[in-house]
Coordinates of C-alpha atoms in Angstrom, one line a residue:
M1 CA -43.2 -4.8 62.9
Q2 CA -40.4 -3.8 65.3
L3 CA -37.7 -1.7 63.6
Q4 CA -34.2 -2.2 64.9
E5 CA -30.8 -0.9 63.9
V6 CA -29.0 -4.1 63.0
S7 CA -25.9 -4.4 60.9
N8 CA -26.0 -6.3 57.6
V9 CA -29.8 -6.2 57.6
A10 CA -31.8 -6.9 54.4
V11 CA -35.3 -5.4 53.7
I12 CA -37.9 -7.6 52.0
V13 CA -41.4 -6.1 51.2
G14 CA -40.7 -3.4 53.8
E15 CA -39.7 -5.8 56.6
N16 CA -36.3 -6.5 58.1
A17 CA -34.6 -9.7 57.2
V18 CA -31.2 -11.3 57.6
T19 CA -29.0 -11.4 54.6
V20 CA -28.5 -14.6 52.6
A21 CA -25.0 -14.8 54.0
Q22 CA -26.5 -15.1 57.5
L23 CA -28.6 -18.1 56.6
P24 CA -27.6 -21.7 57.2
S25 CA -25.2 -22.9 54.5
V26 CA -27.8 -25.1 52.9
W27 CA -29.9 -22.0 52.2
Q28 CA -27.0 -20.2 50.8
D29 CA -26.5 -23.1 48.4
I30 CA -30.2 -22.9 47.5
A31 CA -29.9 -19.2 46.9
K32 CA -26.9 -19.8 44.6
G33 CA -28.7 -22.6 42.7
R34 CA -26.2 -25.2 43.9
A35 CA -28.7 -27.3 45.9
N36 CA -30.7 -30.3 44.6
V37 CA -34.1 -28.6 45.0
K38 CA -36.9 -28.1 42.5
F39 CA -39.0 -25.1 43.7
S40 CA -41.2 -23.4 41.1
N41 CA -39.7 -20.1 42.4
P42 CA -36.6 -20.5 44.6
Q43 CA -36.3 -16.8 45.4
I44 CA -39.6 -16.9 47.3
Y45 CA -38.3 -19.7 49.6
V46 CA -35.0 -18.0 50.2
E47 CA -36.7 -14.7 51.1
M48 CA -39.1 -16.5 53.5
A49 CA -36.0 -18.1 55.2
Q50 CA -34.4 -14.6 55.5
L51 CA -37.6 -13.2 57.2
F52 CA -38.1 -16.2 59.4
Q53 CA -34.5 -16.2 60.7
Y54 CA -34.7 -12.4 61.4
K55 CA -38.0 -12.5 63.3
L56 CA -37.0 -15.2 65.7
Q57 CA -33.3 -14.1 66.0
Y58 CA -34.2 -10.5 66.8
G59 CA -37.5 -10.9 68.6
D60 CA -39.6 -9.3 65.9
V61 CA -42.8 -10.8 67.2
D62 CA -46.1 -9.6 68.7
L63 CA -45.0 -10.4 72.2
F64 CA -42.5 -7.5 72.1
N65 CA -44.2 -5.3 69.4
D66 CA -47.3 -5.1 71.6
R67 CA -45.7 -5.0 75.0
P68 CA -42.9 -2.5 75.3
Q69 CA -42.5 -3.4 79.0
L70 CA -41.1 -6.8 78.0
F71 CA -38.3 -5.4 75.8
R72 CA -35.8 -6.4 78.4
L73 CA -36.5 -10.0 77.6
I74 CA -35.6 -9.8 73.9
P75 CA -31.9 -10.9 74.4
S76 CA -33.0 -14.1 76.2
F77 CA -35.7 -14.7 73.6
S78 CA -33.3 -14.2 70.7
E79 CA -30.7 -16.5 72.2
L80 CA -33.2 -19.3 72.4
F81 CA -35.3 -18.8 69.3
G82 CA -32.5 -17.7 67.1
Q83 CA -31.1 -21.2 67.7
L84 CA -34.5 -22.9 67.1
A85 CA -34.9 -20.9 63.9
G86 CA -31.5 -22.1 62.7
E87 CA -32.5 -25.7 63.5
T88 CA -35.7 -25.2 61.6
L89 CA -34.1 -23.8 58.5
E90 CA -31.4 -26.4 58.6
F91 CA -33.9 -29.2 58.6
Y92 CA -36.2 -27.8 55.9
G93 CA -33.3 -26.8 53.7
H94 CA -32.4 -30.5 53.5
D95 CA -36.0 -31.7 53.5
F96 CA -36.7 -29.8 50.3
M97 CA -33.9 -31.7 48.5
I98 CA -35.2 -34.0 45.8
H99 CA -33.5 -37.2 47.1
N100 CA -35.4 -37.0 50.4
Y101 CA -38.8 -37.3 48.7
P102 CA -40.6 -40.7 48.5
N103 CA -40.4 -42.7 45.3
F104 CA -44.1 -42.7 44.8
E105 CA -44.2 -45.2 42.0
A106 CA -42.1 -47.7 43.9
V107 CA -44.3 -47.2 47.0
L108 CA -47.4 -47.8 44.9
H109 CA -45.9 -50.8 43.2
N110 CA -44.9 -52.4 46.5
C111 CA -48.4 -51.9 47.9
E112 CA -50.0 -53.3 44.8
S113 CA -47.8 -56.4 45.0
K114 CA -49.2 -57.3 48.4
G115 CA -52.8 -57.8 47.4
S116 CA -55.8 -56.6 45.5
E117 CA -56.3 -53.2 43.9
D118 CA -58.8 -52.3 46.6
N119 CA -56.5 -52.9 49.6
N120 CA -56.1 -49.9 51.9
E121 CA -52.4 -49.5 51.5
V122 CA -52.8 -49.0 47.8
K123 CA -55.4 -46.3 48.5
V124 CA -53.0 -44.5 50.8
A125 CA -50.2 -44.7 48.2
R126 CA -52.5 -43.3 45.6
I127 CA -53.4 -40.4 47.9
G128 CA -49.7 -39.7 48.3
L129 CA -49.2 -39.8 44.6
E130 CA -52.1 -37.4 43.9
L131 CA -50.8 -35.0 46.6
F132 CA -47.4 -35.0 44.8
D133 CA -49.1 -34.4 41.5
E134 CA -50.9 -31.4 43.0
F135 CA -48.0 -29.8 44.9
G136 CA -44.8 -31.4 43.7
Y137 CA -41.5 -30.1 45.1
D138 CA -43.1 -26.9 46.4
L139 CA -43.9 -28.6 49.6
P140 CA -41.2 -30.4 51.7
A141 CA -40.6 -34.1 51.6
S142 CA -42.0 -34.5 55.2
F143 CA -45.4 -33.4 53.9
Y144 CA -45.6 -36.6 51.8
H145 CA -43.9 -38.9 54.2
V146 CA -46.5 -38.1 56.9
H147 CA -49.4 -38.8 54.6
L148 CA -47.9 -42.1 53.5
A149 CA -47.1 -43.1 57.1
P150 CA -50.2 -45.3 57.6
I151 CA -48.8 -47.7 55.0
Y152 CA -45.9 -48.6 57.3
R153 CA -48.0 -49.5 60.4
D154 CA -49.5 -52.8 61.4
H155 CA -52.6 -51.7 59.5
V156 CA -53.5 -48.3 58.1
F157 CA -56.0 -47.5 60.9
E158 CA -53.4 -48.0 63.7
E159 CA -53.1 -45.0 65.9
R160 CA -49.8 -43.9 67.5
A161 CA -49.3 -41.3 70.2
L162 CA -47.2 -38.5 68.7
R163 CA -44.7 -37.8 71.5
F164 CA -44.5 -41.2 73.2
D165 CA -44.5 -44.0 70.5
L166 CA -40.9 -45.0 70.0
R167 CA -41.6 -46.4 66.5
D168 CA -42.0 -42.9 65.1
I169 CA -40.0 -40.9 67.5
E170 CA -37.5 -39.7 65.0
H171 CA -40.3 -38.1 62.9
K172 CA -42.3 -36.5 65.6
R173 CA -41.1 -33.0 65.3
S174 CA -41.3 -32.7 61.5
W175 CA -44.5 -34.6 61.1
D176 CA -46.2 -32.7 63.9
A177 CA -45.2 -29.4 62.2
I178 CA -46.8 -30.5 58.9
L179 CA -50.0 -31.7 60.5
H180 CA -50.3 -28.5 62.5
A181 CA -49.7 -26.5 59.3
G182 CA -53.1 -27.9 58.3
K183 CA -54.6 -24.9 60.1
V184 CA -54.0 -23.2 56.7
F185 CA -57.5 -24.4 55.9
A186 CA -57.4 -24.3 52.2
M187 CA -54.5 -26.7 52.1
Q188 CA -56.2 -29.0 54.6
M189 CA -59.3 -28.9 52.4
K190 CA -57.3 -30.0 49.4
V191 CA -55.7 -32.9 51.3
Q192 CA -59.0 -34.1 52.6
S193 CA -60.7 -33.8 49.2
I194 CA -58.1 -36.1 47.7
A195 CA -58.3 -38.5 50.6
S196 CA -62.1 -38.6 50.4
K197 CA -61.9 -40.0 46.9
Y198 CA -60.5 -43.1 48.4
G199 CA -62.9 -43.3 51.3
F200 CA -60.5 -41.8 53.9
T201 CA -60.0 -38.7 56.0
Y202 CA -56.8 -37.7 57.8
Q203 CA -57.1 -37.0 61.6
H204 CA -54.7 -35.1 64.0
G205 CA -55.7 -34.3 67.5
C206 CA -53.0 -31.7 68.4
G207 CA -52.5 -33.1 71.9
C208 CA -49.8 -35.3 73.4
N209 CA -51.8 -38.3 72.2
S210 CA -52.0 -36.9 68.7
H211 CA -51.8 -39.5 66.0
L212 CA -49.2 -39.2 63.3
S213 CA -51.6 -38.6 60.4
S214 CA -54.1 -41.2 61.6
I215 CA -56.5 -42.3 58.9
D216 CA -60.2 -42.8 59.4
E217 CA -63.0 -43.8 57.0
S218 CA -65.1 -41.0 55.4
S219 CA -68.7 -41.3 54.3
G220 CA -68.4 -39.6 51.0
A221 CA -66.2 -37.8 48.5
F222 CA -66.1 -34.0 47.9
E223 CA -64.4 -31.8 45.4
Y224 CA -62.1 -28.9 46.4
E225 CA -59.7 -26.9 44.2
L226 CA -57.3 -24.2 45.3
S227 CA -58.1 -21.0 43.5
L228 CA -55.4 -20.0 41.0
E229 CA -55.1 -16.4 42.3
K230 CA -54.6 -17.6 45.9
R231 CA -52.7 -20.9 45.4
Q232 CA -49.2 -19.6 45.9
R233 CA -50.3 -17.5 48.9
W234 CA -51.7 -20.6 50.6
I235 CA -48.6 -22.7 49.9
R236 CA -46.4 -19.9 51.4
S237 CA -48.7 -19.7 54.4
F238 CA -48.5 -23.5 54.9
I239 CA -44.7 -23.6 54.7
W240 CA -44.4 -20.6 57.1
T241 CA -46.7 -22.3 59.6
A242 CA -44.8 -25.6 59.4
W243 CA -41.6 -23.7 60.1
Y244 CA -42.8 -22.0 63.3
E245 CA -44.5 -25.2 64.5
Y246 CA -41.2 -27.0 64.0
A247 CA -39.4 -24.3 65.9
M248 CA -41.9 -24.2 68.8
F249 CA -42.2 -28.0 69.1
P250 CA -39.5 -28.5 71.8
I251 CA -41.1 -26.0 74.1
V252 CA -44.7 -27.1 73.9
P253 CA -45.7 -28.7 77.2
N254 CA -46.7 -32.4 77.0
T255 CA -48.0 -35.0 79.4
S256 CA -48.7 -38.7 79.2
Y257 CA -51.9 -37.9 81.1
L258 CA -53.5 -37.3 77.7
V259 CA -52.5 -40.6 76.2

């Protein structure tokens, strides 16, 4: 960790962080209990936001911690990534608000009204409902929207290029961040175990042709549970990863060559 003399700095678990007053206003509202969120522990989320903003705004990253010869670049880094951190926290501060979550019962009812109980849209809706039963409001709304996305395509197995398909262009940054956060493998395992009960698996290729939560058929179900002693740690890791993936998304090189 890079120690710096910064005015109005907070310290969280021995690490520098911005103060609550330096966070986007939506996070100040969350900290004061004035926002329409329903975290199991709001303080943890606010502290994560304070740490995240500080690390990008002040260049507290391995690039500079491990390479002193690059210190001269910190002001340029901070100018760019401080803004990206603000964009990220602004988005997720609102994404965690209750009114932005899917109405799972309505989605399921709408899918069931279209056909038999065994149709694929019903299965995807039930996966979404089970995911919400598992994680509730501790994961952002975009987590659920991306896993329900196959319902709203021409058919649930339709594949759409992440960065180039105009039909989902407005979601590409937030959905990509959630799918990349699946590198927190315990969380990915839980998602896949729920999907496997319905004969599905979720796929994401991590390239410019990456599919927005493309569904494929699985050959069998498996059981996986998050251990109680590690559950909150995995959830925090998932959210932290989604945040930095969201922040980094605009600077990731992409090419239609891969589509």
